[in-house]
PDB file of C-alpha atoms in Angstrom:
ATOM      1  CA  MET A   1     141.731  65.072 123.726  1.00 85.00           C
ATOM      2  CA  VAL A   2     141.116  61.973 121.590  1.00 87.00           C
ATOM      3  CA  SER A   3     140.976  64.116 118.444  1.00 89.00           C
ATOM      4  CA  LEU A   4     144.205  65.947 119.248  1.00 86.00           C
ATOM      5  CA  THR A   5     146.017  62.717 120.105  1.00 88.00           C
ATOM      6  CA  VAL A   6     144.914  60.836 116.968  1.00 88.00           C
ATOM      7  CA  TYR A   7     145.526  63.824 114.685  1.00 88.00           C
ATOM      8  CA  HIS A   8     149.070  64.560 115.884  1.00 85.00           C
ATOM      9  CA  LEU A   9     150.240  60.982 116.373  1.00 88.00           C
ATOM     10  CA  THR A  10     148.857  59.439 113.181  1.00 87.00           C
ATOM     11  CA  ASN A  11     148.582  62.491 110.865  1.00 84.00           C
ATOM     12  CA  ASN A  12     145.182  61.099 109.890  1.00 88.00           C
ATOM     13  CA  PRO A  13     143.298  63.942 108.115  1.00 90.00           C
ATOM     14  CA  SER A  14     139.925  62.730 109.430  1.00 91.00           C
ATOM     15  CA  PHE A  15     138.532  60.280 111.956  1.00 91.00           C
ATOM     16  CA  SER A  16     135.028  58.837 112.241  1.00 92.00           C
ATOM     17  CA  ILE A  17     133.239  56.705 114.817  1.00 89.00           C
ATOM     18  CA  LEU A  18     130.122  54.771 113.735  1.00 86.00           C
ATOM     19  CA  HIS A  19     129.902  56.919 110.583  1.00 88.00           C
ATOM     20  CA  ARG A  20     130.022  60.117 112.651  1.00 91.00           C
ATOM     21  CA  ILE A  21     132.932  62.510 112.120  1.00 93.00           C
ATOM     22  CA  LEU A  22     135.032  63.249 115.190  1.00 93.00           C
ATOM     23  CA  TYR A  23     137.366  65.663 113.376  1.00 93.00           C
ATOM     24  CA  TYR A  24     138.743  66.475 109.937  1.00 91.00           C
ATOM     25  CA  SER A  25     141.562  68.649 108.625  1.00 90.00           C
ATOM     26  CA  GLU A  26     140.858  71.839 106.701  1.00 87.00           C
ATOM     27  CA  TRP A  27     142.712  74.904 105.462  1.00 84.00           C
ATOM     28  CA  PHE A  28     142.133  77.963 107.632  1.00 84.00           C
ATOM     29  CA  GLY A  29     144.016  81.237 107.105  1.00 75.00           C
ATOM     30  CA  GLY A  30     146.545  79.581 104.810  1.00 77.00           C
ATOM     31  CA  LYS A  31     147.435  76.657 107.084  1.00 85.00           C
ATOM     32  CA  GLU A  32     146.070  73.186 107.697  1.00 85.00           C
ATOM     33  CA  VAL A  33     144.189  72.806 110.975  1.00 88.00           C
ATOM     34  CA  MET A  34     142.245  70.100 112.809  1.00 90.00           C
ATOM     35  CA  ARG A  35     138.579  71.059 112.859  1.00 92.00           C
ATOM     36  CA  PHE A  36     136.642  69.428 115.689  1.00 92.00           C
ATOM     37  CA  VAL A  37     133.156  68.116 114.812  1.00 93.00           C
ATOM     38  CA  ALA A  38     132.337  66.131 117.990  1.00 91.00           C
ATOM     39  CA  LEU A  39     130.259  63.497 116.151  1.00 92.00           C
ATOM     40  CA  MET A  40     127.744  66.199 115.178  1.00 92.00           C
ATOM     41  CA  GLU A  41     126.564  67.078 111.669  1.00 90.00           C
ATOM     42  CA  TYR A  42     129.039  69.971 111.373  1.00 89.00           C
ATOM     43  CA  SER A  43     131.380  72.055 113.547  1.00 90.00           C
ATOM     44  CA  ASN A  44     129.231  75.159 114.008  1.00 90.00           C
ATOM     45  CA  LEU A  45     126.705  73.119 115.972  1.00 93.00           C
ATOM     46  CA  ILE A  46     129.298  72.904 118.768  1.00 94.00           C
ATOM     47  CA  VAL A  47     129.018  76.679 119.194  1.00 93.00           C
ATOM     48  CA  LEU A  48     125.240  76.497 119.615  1.00 94.00           C
ATOM     49  CA  PHE A  49     125.516  73.473 121.932  1.00 94.00           C
ATOM     50  CA  PHE A  50     128.032  75.496 123.961  1.00 93.00           C
ATOM     51  CA  MET A  51     125.614  78.414 124.306  1.00 92.00           C
ATOM     52  CA  PHE A  52     122.930  76.104 125.680  1.00 93.00           C
ATOM     53  CA  PHE A  53     125.017  74.173 128.154  1.00 93.00           C
ATOM     54  CA  TYR A  54     128.226  76.048 129.067  1.00 91.00           C
ATOM     55  CA  PRO A  55     126.355  78.302 131.554  1.00 88.00           C
ATOM     56  CA  LEU A  56     124.930  75.216 133.294  1.00 89.00           C
ATOM     57  CA  TYR A  57     128.370  73.557 133.199  1.00 90.00           C
ATOM     58  CA  SER A  58     129.921  76.700 134.723  1.00 88.00           C
ATOM     59  CA  LEU A  59     127.389  76.764 137.558  1.00 85.00           C
ATOM     60  CA  PHE A  60     128.172  73.125 138.340  1.00 88.00           C
ATOM     61  CA  ILE A  61     131.932  73.830 138.349  1.00 88.00           C
ATOM     62  CA  LEU A  62     131.588  76.920 140.546  1.00 83.00           C
ATOM     63  CA  GLU A  63     129.777  74.841 143.177  1.00 85.00           C
ATOM     64  CA  LEU A  64     132.681  72.385 143.495  1.00 85.00           C
ATOM     65  CA  GLN A  65     134.472  72.308 146.830  1.00 83.00           C
ATOM     66  CA  TYR A  66     137.929  72.134 145.244  1.00 82.00           C
ATOM     67  CA  LYS A  67     138.676  75.782 144.446  1.00 82.00           C
ATOM     68  CA  LEU A  68     141.928  75.060 142.591  1.00 86.00           C
ATOM     69  CA  LEU A  69     140.010  73.043 139.984  1.00 88.00           C
ATOM     70  CA  LYS A  70     137.453  75.707 139.135  1.00 88.00           C
ATOM     71  CA  ILE A  71     139.483  77.951 136.800  1.00 88.00           C
ATOM     72  CA  PRO A  72     141.197  75.071 134.913  1.00 90.00           C
ATOM     73  CA  LEU A  73     137.873  73.306 134.373  1.00 91.00           C
ATOM     74  CA  LEU A  74     136.191  76.507 133.173  1.00 88.00           C
ATOM     75  CA  ILE A  75     139.033  77.022 130.667  1.00 89.00           C
ATOM     76  CA  ILE A  76     138.866  73.390 129.529  1.00 90.00           C
ATOM     77  CA  GLY A  77     135.189  73.959 128.782  1.00 89.00           C
ATOM     78  CA  LEU A  78     136.207  76.635 126.238  1.00 89.00           C
ATOM     79  CA  ILE A  79     138.596  74.385 124.276  1.00 89.00           C
ATOM     80  CA  PRO A  80     135.915  72.853 121.998  1.00 90.00           C
ATOM     81  CA  ILE A  81     135.002  76.356 120.794  1.00 90.00           C
ATOM     82  CA  PHE A  82     138.577  77.154 119.763  1.00 89.00           C
ATOM     83  CA  SER A  83     138.868  73.808 117.951  1.00 90.00           C
ATOM     84  CA  THR A  84     135.801  74.424 115.748  1.00 90.00           C
ATOM     85  CA  PHE A  85     137.500  77.184 113.704  1.00 89.00           C
ATOM     86  CA  SER A  86     134.042  78.678 113.286  1.00 88.00           C
ATOM     87  CA  ARG A  87     134.374  82.349 112.350  1.00 86.00           C
ATOM     88  CA  SER A  88     130.819  83.294 113.288  1.00 85.00           C
ATOM     89  CA  GLY A  89     131.278  81.192 116.431  1.00 87.00           C
ATOM     90  CA  TYR A  90     134.395  83.095 117.504  1.00 89.00           C
ATOM     91  CA  ILE A  91     132.646  86.447 117.093  1.00 88.00           C
ATOM     92  CA  ILE A  92     129.375  85.469 118.797  1.00 90.00           C
ATOM     93  CA  ILE A  93     131.117  83.723 121.713  1.00 89.00           C
ATOM     94  CA  LEU A  94     133.368  86.765 122.292  1.00 89.00           C
ATOM     95  CA  ILE A  95     130.271  88.990 122.401  1.00 90.00           C
ATOM     96  CA  TYR A  96     128.585  86.412 124.628  1.00 90.00           C
ATOM     97  CA  LEU A  97     131.410  86.256 127.185  1.00 88.00           C
ATOM     98  CA  LEU A  98     131.752  90.058 127.292  1.00 89.00           C
ATOM     99  CA  SER A  99     127.993  90.389 127.773  1.00 89.00           C
ATOM    100  CA  ILE A 100     128.055  87.870 130.616  1.00 86.00           C
ATOM    101  CA  ALA A 101     130.846  89.852 132.299  1.00 86.00           C
ATOM    102  CA  LEU A 102     128.814  93.082 132.061  1.00 88.00           C
ATOM    103  CA  LEU A 103     125.708  91.282 133.267  1.00 86.00           C
ATOM    104  CA  TYR A 104     127.618  89.883 136.243  1.00 83.00           C
ATOM    105  CA  PHE A 105     128.899  93.332 137.260  1.00 85.00           C
ATOM    106  CA  TYR A 106     125.419  94.814 136.758  1.00 86.00           C
ATOM    107  CA  ARG A 107     123.931  92.251 139.160  1.00 83.00           C
ATOM    108  CA  LYS A 108     126.698  92.643 141.746  1.00 81.00           C
ATOM    109  CA  MET A 109     127.001  96.459 141.775  1.00 84.00           C
ATOM    110  CA  ASN A 110     124.510  99.110 142.759  1.00 84.00           C
ATOM    111  CA  CYS A 111     123.127 101.262 139.953  1.00 84.00           C
ATOM    112  CA  ASN A 112     125.338 104.347 140.488  1.00 86.00           C
ATOM    113  CA  LEU A 113     128.515 102.285 140.780  1.00 87.00           C
ATOM    114  CA  PHE A 114     127.666 100.326 137.640  1.00 88.00           C
ATOM    115  CA  ILE A 115     127.006 103.532 135.664  1.00 89.00           C
ATOM    116  CA  SER A 116     130.360 104.909 136.845  1.00 89.00           C
ATOM    117  CA  PHE A 117     132.076 101.651 135.867  1.00 88.00           C
ATOM    118  CA  ILE A 118     130.506 101.653 132.374  1.00 89.00           C
ATOM    119  CA  SER A 119     131.373 105.347 131.895  1.00 91.00           C
ATOM    120  CA  PHE A 120     135.007 104.724 132.843  1.00 90.00           C
ATOM    121  CA  LEU A 121     135.169 101.638 130.622  1.00 89.00           C
ATOM    122  CA  SER A 122     133.634 103.532 127.687  1.00 90.00           C
ATOM    123  CA  ALA A 123     136.085 106.418 128.115  1.00 91.00           C
ATOM    124  CA  CYS A 124     139.002 103.961 128.110  1.00 90.00           C
ATOM    125  CA  CYS A 125     137.700 102.270 124.956  1.00 87.00           C
ATOM    126  CA  ILE A 126     137.239 105.616 123.166  1.00 88.00           C
ATOM    127  CA  PHE A 127     140.769 106.666 124.128  1.00 86.00           C
ATOM    128  CA  ILE A 128     142.243 103.371 122.927  1.00 85.00           C
ATOM    129  CA  PHE A 129     140.401 103.503 119.609  1.00 82.00           C
ATOM    130  CA  MET A 130     141.107 107.201 118.973  1.00 82.00           C
ATOM    131  CA  TYR A 131     144.719 107.531 120.069  1.00 80.00           C
ATOM    132  CA  THR A 132     146.305 104.112 119.537  1.00 82.00           C
ATOM    133  CA  GLY A 133     146.664 101.700 116.639  1.00 78.00           C
ATOM    134  CA  PHE A 134     144.435  99.146 118.336  1.00 77.00           C
ATOM    135  CA  SER A 135     141.448  99.830 116.065  1.00 76.00           C
ATOM    136  CA  GLN A 136     143.525  99.148 112.944  1.00 80.00           C
ATOM    137  CA  GLU A 137     144.839  95.930 114.468  1.00 79.00           C
ATOM    138  CA  LEU A 138     141.323  94.882 115.428  1.00 76.00           C
ATOM    139  CA  PHE A 139     139.913  95.509 111.953  1.00 79.00           C
ATOM    140  CA  SER A 140     142.891  93.688 110.450  1.00 80.00           C
ATOM    141  CA  VAL A 141     142.262  90.644 112.651  1.00 74.00           C
ATOM    142  CA  LEU A 142     138.530  90.673 111.825  1.00 76.00           C
ATOM    143  CA  ASN A 143     139.282  90.956 108.111  1.00 78.00           C
ATOM    144  CA  GLU A 144     141.705  88.029 108.297  1.00 74.00           C
ATOM    145  CA  LEU A 145     139.129  86.017 110.225  1.00 74.00           C
ATOM    146  CA  LEU A 146     136.338  86.724 107.727  1.00 71.00           C
ATOM    147  CA  SER A 147     138.570  85.815 104.770  1.00 73.00           C
ATOM    148  CA  ALA A 148     140.213  82.794 106.442  1.00 69.00           C
ATOM    149  CA  ARG A 149     137.959  80.390 104.518  1.00 70.00           C
ATOM    150  CA  GLU A 150     137.290  82.134 101.201  1.00 65.00           C
ATOM    151  CA  GLY A 151     135.817  78.987  99.655  1.00 67.00           C
ATOM    152  CA  SER A 152     133.194  78.890 102.387  1.00 74.00           C
ATOM    153  CA  ASN A 153     132.342  82.565 101.832  1.00 74.00           C
ATOM    154  CA  ASP A 154     131.895  82.010  98.092  1.00 77.00           C
ATOM    155  CA  SER A 155     129.762  78.881  98.495  1.00 81.00           C
ATOM    156  CA  ARG A 156     127.531  80.481 101.148  1.00 83.00           C
ATOM    157  CA  THR A 157     127.002  83.613  99.034  1.00 84.00           C
ATOM    158  CA  PHE A 158     126.228  81.572  95.925  1.00 86.00           C
ATOM    159  CA  LEU A 159     123.872  79.232  97.801  1.00 87.00           C
ATOM    160  CA  ILE A 160     121.907  82.062  99.441  1.00 89.00           C
ATOM    161  CA  THR A 161     121.699  83.974  96.141  1.00 90.00           C
ATOM    162  CA  GLU A 162     120.529  80.892  94.238  1.00 91.00           C
ATOM    163  CA  SER A 163     117.957  80.034  96.920  1.00 91.00           C
ATOM    164  CA  ILE A 164     116.429  83.522  96.772  1.00 92.00           C
ATOM    165  CA  ARG A 165     116.501  83.595  92.953  1.00 92.00           C
ATOM    166  CA  VAL A 166     114.840  80.186  92.560  1.00 92.00           C
ATOM    167  CA  THR A 167     112.090  81.123  95.037  1.00 93.00           C
ATOM    168  CA  ILE A 168     111.366  84.498  93.425  1.00 94.00           C
ATOM    169  CA  GLU A 169     111.245  82.977  89.936  1.00 93.00           C
ATOM    170  CA  ASN A 170     109.017  80.019  90.841  1.00 93.00           C
ATOM    171  CA  SER A 171     106.946  80.563  93.997  1.00 92.00           C
ATOM    172  CA  PRO A 172     107.624  83.801  95.889  1.00 93.00           C
ATOM    173  CA  ILE A 173     104.384  83.779  97.929  1.00 94.00           C
ATOM    174  CA  ILE A 174     104.243  80.252  99.397  1.00 93.00           C
ATOM    175  CA  GLY A 175     107.786  79.081  98.650  1.00 91.00           C
ATOM    176  CA  MET A 176     109.250  75.892  97.203  1.00 91.00           C
ATOM    177  CA  GLY A 177     108.439  73.452 100.019  1.00 88.00           C
ATOM    178  CA  ILE A 178     110.942  70.649 100.675  1.00 83.00           C
ATOM    179  CA  LYS A 179     114.566  71.590 100.013  1.00 79.00           C
ATOM    180  CA  THR A 180     116.180  70.396  96.797  1.00 83.00           C
ATOM    181  CA  THR A 181     119.877  70.224  95.955  1.00 82.00           C
ATOM    182  CA  SER A 182     121.582  73.294  94.523  1.00 80.00           C
ATOM    183  CA  SER A 183     124.042  73.324  91.638  1.00 77.00           C
ATOM    184  CA  ILE A 184     126.949  73.166  94.124  1.00 75.00           C
ATOM    185  CA  GLY A 185     125.594  70.130  95.967  1.00 76.00           C
ATOM    186  CA  TYR A 186     124.131  71.723  99.102  1.00 80.00           C
ATOM    187  CA  PRO A 187     120.386  71.935  99.844  1.00 85.00           C
ATOM    188  CA  LEU A 188     118.786  75.158  98.673  1.00 87.00           C
ATOM    189  CA  GLY A 189     117.673  77.358 101.551  1.00 86.00           C
ATOM    190  CA  SER A 190     120.379  76.069 103.896  1.00 86.00           C
ATOM    191  CA  HIS A 191     123.094  78.004 105.811  1.00 85.00           C
ATOM    192  CA  SER A 192     120.557  80.612 106.922  1.00 90.00           C
ATOM    193  CA  THR A 193     117.409  80.127 108.979  1.00 93.00           C
ATOM    194  CA  PHE A 194     115.635  83.132 107.468  1.00 93.00           C
ATOM    195  CA  VAL A 195     116.590  82.326 103.867  1.00 92.00           C
ATOM    196  CA  GLY A 196     115.415  78.782 104.613  1.00 92.00           C
ATOM    197  CA  PHE A 197     112.015  80.098 105.732  1.00 93.00           C
ATOM    198  CA  PHE A 198     111.788  82.195 102.558  1.00 94.00           C
ATOM    199  CA  TYR A 199     112.790  79.277 100.309  1.00 93.00           C
ATOM    200  CA  LYS A 200     110.468  76.710 101.924  1.00 92.00           C
ATOM    201  CA  ALA A 201     107.454  78.955 102.642  1.00 93.00           C
ATOM    202  CA  GLY A 202     107.983  82.110 100.568  1.00 94.00           C
ATOM    203  CA  ILE A 203     107.120  85.629 101.690  1.00 95.00           C
ATOM    204  CA  ILE A 204     104.459  84.259 104.031  1.00 95.00           C
ATOM    205  CA  GLY A 205     106.966  81.991 105.777  1.00 92.00           C
ATOM    206  CA  PHE A 206     109.595  84.713 105.964  1.00 94.00           C
ATOM    207  CA  ILE A 207     107.170  87.137 107.614  1.00 95.00           C
ATOM    208  CA  LEU A 208     106.027  84.432 110.032  1.00 95.00           C
ATOM    209  CA  SER A 209     109.662  83.681 110.954  1.00 93.00           C
ATOM    210  CA  LEU A 210     110.279  87.347 111.753  1.00 95.00           C
ATOM    211  CA  ILE A 211     107.117  87.437 113.881  1.00 95.00           C
ATOM    212  CA  ILE A 212     108.064  84.244 115.747  1.00 94.00           C
ATOM    213  CA  PHE A 213     111.584  85.381 116.639  1.00 95.00           C
ATOM    214  CA  THR A 214     110.451  88.929 117.432  1.00 95.00           C
ATOM    215  CA  ILE A 215     107.859  87.600 119.907  1.00 95.00           C
ATOM    216  CA  ILE A 216     110.433  85.261 121.473  1.00 95.00           C
ATOM    217  CA  ALA A 217     112.969  88.105 121.796  1.00 95.00           C
ATOM    218  CA  ILE A 218     110.411  90.485 123.372  1.00 95.00           C
ATOM    219  CA  LYS A 219     109.175  87.859 125.835  1.00 94.00           C
ATOM    220  CA  LEU A 220     112.751  86.946 126.785  1.00 93.00           C
ATOM    221  CA  LEU A 221     113.655  90.592 127.329  1.00 92.00           C
ATOM    222  CA  ILE A 222     110.708  91.272 129.621  1.00 91.00           C
ATOM    223  CA  SER A 223     111.042  87.996 131.551  1.00 89.00           C
ATOM    224  CA  LYS A 224     112.702  88.310 134.952  1.00 86.00           C
ATOM    225  CA  GLY A 225     114.776  85.951 137.063  1.00 85.00           C
ATOM    226  CA  ASN A 226     118.101  85.536 138.806  1.00 85.00           C
ATOM    227  CA  LEU A 227     121.601  85.689 137.280  1.00 83.00           C
ATOM    228  CA  THR A 228     121.336  82.160 135.871  1.00 86.00           C
ATOM    229  CA  HIS A 229     118.050  83.017 134.170  1.00 88.00           C
ATOM    230  CA  SER A 230     119.590  86.184 132.686  1.00 89.00           C
ATOM    231  CA  ILE A 231     122.642  84.345 131.323  1.00 89.00           C
ATOM    232  CA  MET A 232     120.497  81.652 129.714  1.00 91.00           C
ATOM    233  CA  LYS A 233     118.219  84.361 128.323  1.00 92.00           C
ATOM    234  CA  LEU A 234     121.270  86.071 126.820  1.00 92.00           C
ATOM    235  CA  SER A 235     122.228  82.804 125.090  1.00 93.00           C
ATOM    236  CA  LEU A 236     118.901  82.530 123.282  1.00 95.00           C
ATOM    237  CA  LEU A 237     118.849  86.217 122.337  1.00 94.00           C
ATOM    238  CA  LEU A 238     122.325  86.009 120.771  1.00 93.00           C
ATOM    239  CA  MET A 239     121.357  82.889 118.844  1.00 94.00           C
ATOM    240  CA  ILE A 240     118.775  84.875 116.867  1.00 93.00           C
ATOM    241  CA  PRO A 241     121.345  86.992 114.932  1.00 92.00           C
ATOM    242  CA  MET A 242     123.483  83.857 114.549  1.00 91.00           C
ATOM    243  CA  PHE A 243     120.558  82.181 112.789  1.00 93.00           C
ATOM    244  CA  ILE A 244     121.127  84.651 109.942  1.00 91.00           C
ATOM    245  CA  VAL A 245     124.103  82.476 108.934  1.00 88.00           C
ATOM    246  CA  GLU A 246     123.071  79.184 110.588  1.00 90.00           C
ATOM    247  CA  ASP A 247     120.106  76.831 110.280  1.00 91.00           C
ATOM    248  CA  ILE A 248     117.880  76.425 113.329  1.00 92.00           C
ATOM    249  CA  ASP A 249     116.965  73.037 111.832  1.00 87.00           C
ATOM    250  CA  GLY A 250     120.597  72.154 111.071  1.00 85.00           C
ATOM    251  CA  SER A 251     120.091  69.345 113.565  1.00 90.00           C
ATOM    252  CA  ASN A 252     116.951  67.967 115.193  1.00 91.00           C
ATOM    253  CA  TRP A 253     118.269  68.546 118.717  1.00 94.00           C
ATOM    254  CA  LEU A 254     119.006  72.223 117.978  1.00 94.00           C
ATOM    255  CA  ILE A 255     115.488  73.262 117.020  1.00 94.00           C
ATOM    256  CA  ILE A 256     114.023  71.143 119.857  1.00 94.00           C
ATOM    257  CA  PHE A 257     116.380  72.552 122.507  1.00 95.00           C
ATOM    258  CA  TYR A 258     115.867  76.137 121.329  1.00 95.00           C
ATOM    259  CA  PHE A 259     112.099  76.109 121.789  1.00 95.00           C
ATOM    260  CA  ILE A 260     112.297  74.049 124.999  1.00 94.00           C
ATOM    261  CA  PHE A 261     114.774  76.492 126.577  1.00 94.00           C
ATOM    262  CA  ALA A 262     112.750  79.481 125.317  1.00 94.00           C
ATOM    263  CA  SER A 263     109.562  78.032 126.796  1.00 93.00           C
ATOM    264  CA  ILE A 264     111.189  77.392 130.176  1.00 92.00           C
ATOM    265  CA  LEU A 265     112.698  80.881 130.373  1.00 92.00           C
ATOM    266  CA  ILE A 266     109.569  82.698 129.214  1.00 91.00           C
ATOM    267  CA  ASN A 267     107.218  80.797 131.550  1.00 85.00           C
ATOM    268  CA  LYS A 268     106.629  83.030 134.586  1.00 70.00           C
ATOM    269  CA  LYS A 269     106.378  79.991 136.868  1.00 69.00           C
ATOM    270  CA  ASN A 270     110.086  79.334 136.316  1.00 60.00           C
ATOM    271  CA  THR A 271     111.299  82.739 137.518  1.00 53.00           C
ATOM    272  CA  HIS A 272     111.499  81.702 141.165  1.00 52.00           C
ATOM    273  CA  LYS A 273     114.673  82.036 143.209  1.00 51.00           C
ATOM    274  CA  ASN A 274     116.186  78.765 141.915  1.00 54.00           C
ATOM    275  CA  PHE A 275     116.129  79.957 138.283  1.00 55.00           C
TER     276      PHE A 275
END
């Protein structure tokens, strides 16, 4: 609310508090927009913060006695995501919310009813995609979203390509160690967790990263708990493909929270009725 008020009343293209950026203006899809940063290092971190804490926020809201406040407060909790203008964030959060909806119905319905529901839903989706123009509209929207920040696409592609090239040419087995600055000003090995592992620790580090995340994913999948546990588990599982285009060490709190949450969810002692 502070960002929106300052941006629209003062037309200030950026605003910082104690050398931390609250928001800045950027071109997105051919128009200037206010991109919310929330005093973090960059906007995409809001998406990952959301995936950690929105489920817990939702549970708190749903336990409120004032029923009329529940839906508005749940919607307000989504506003920071829309204000990030993060393309990967929009896609992953849409998948996340749809997955939560399916998970909710799976937990609330018996097996036969859920299978019937999924079959009906699948038939409707096939009909819509085959016999309407919805699929073309969807692909058009996705294409516009992916090309909304062409400069970002070009810089990410160049940075990833340069990081891989430098590592292969100089130290493909054990990597380059501490990140150095690329020719475009960003640290080599950034903007992708797995490319970062390859750049810093070479083929050995890349293989170890795959092993680490594969073990985490398997242990999360086989862990059992209530609906809250399943929703939190879904958050961490969906973060793994997002780490293809995001750094797990993009901020200290992110890498710390990820392994703390994973440890809590995987630990069998925490699968009691309260979690």
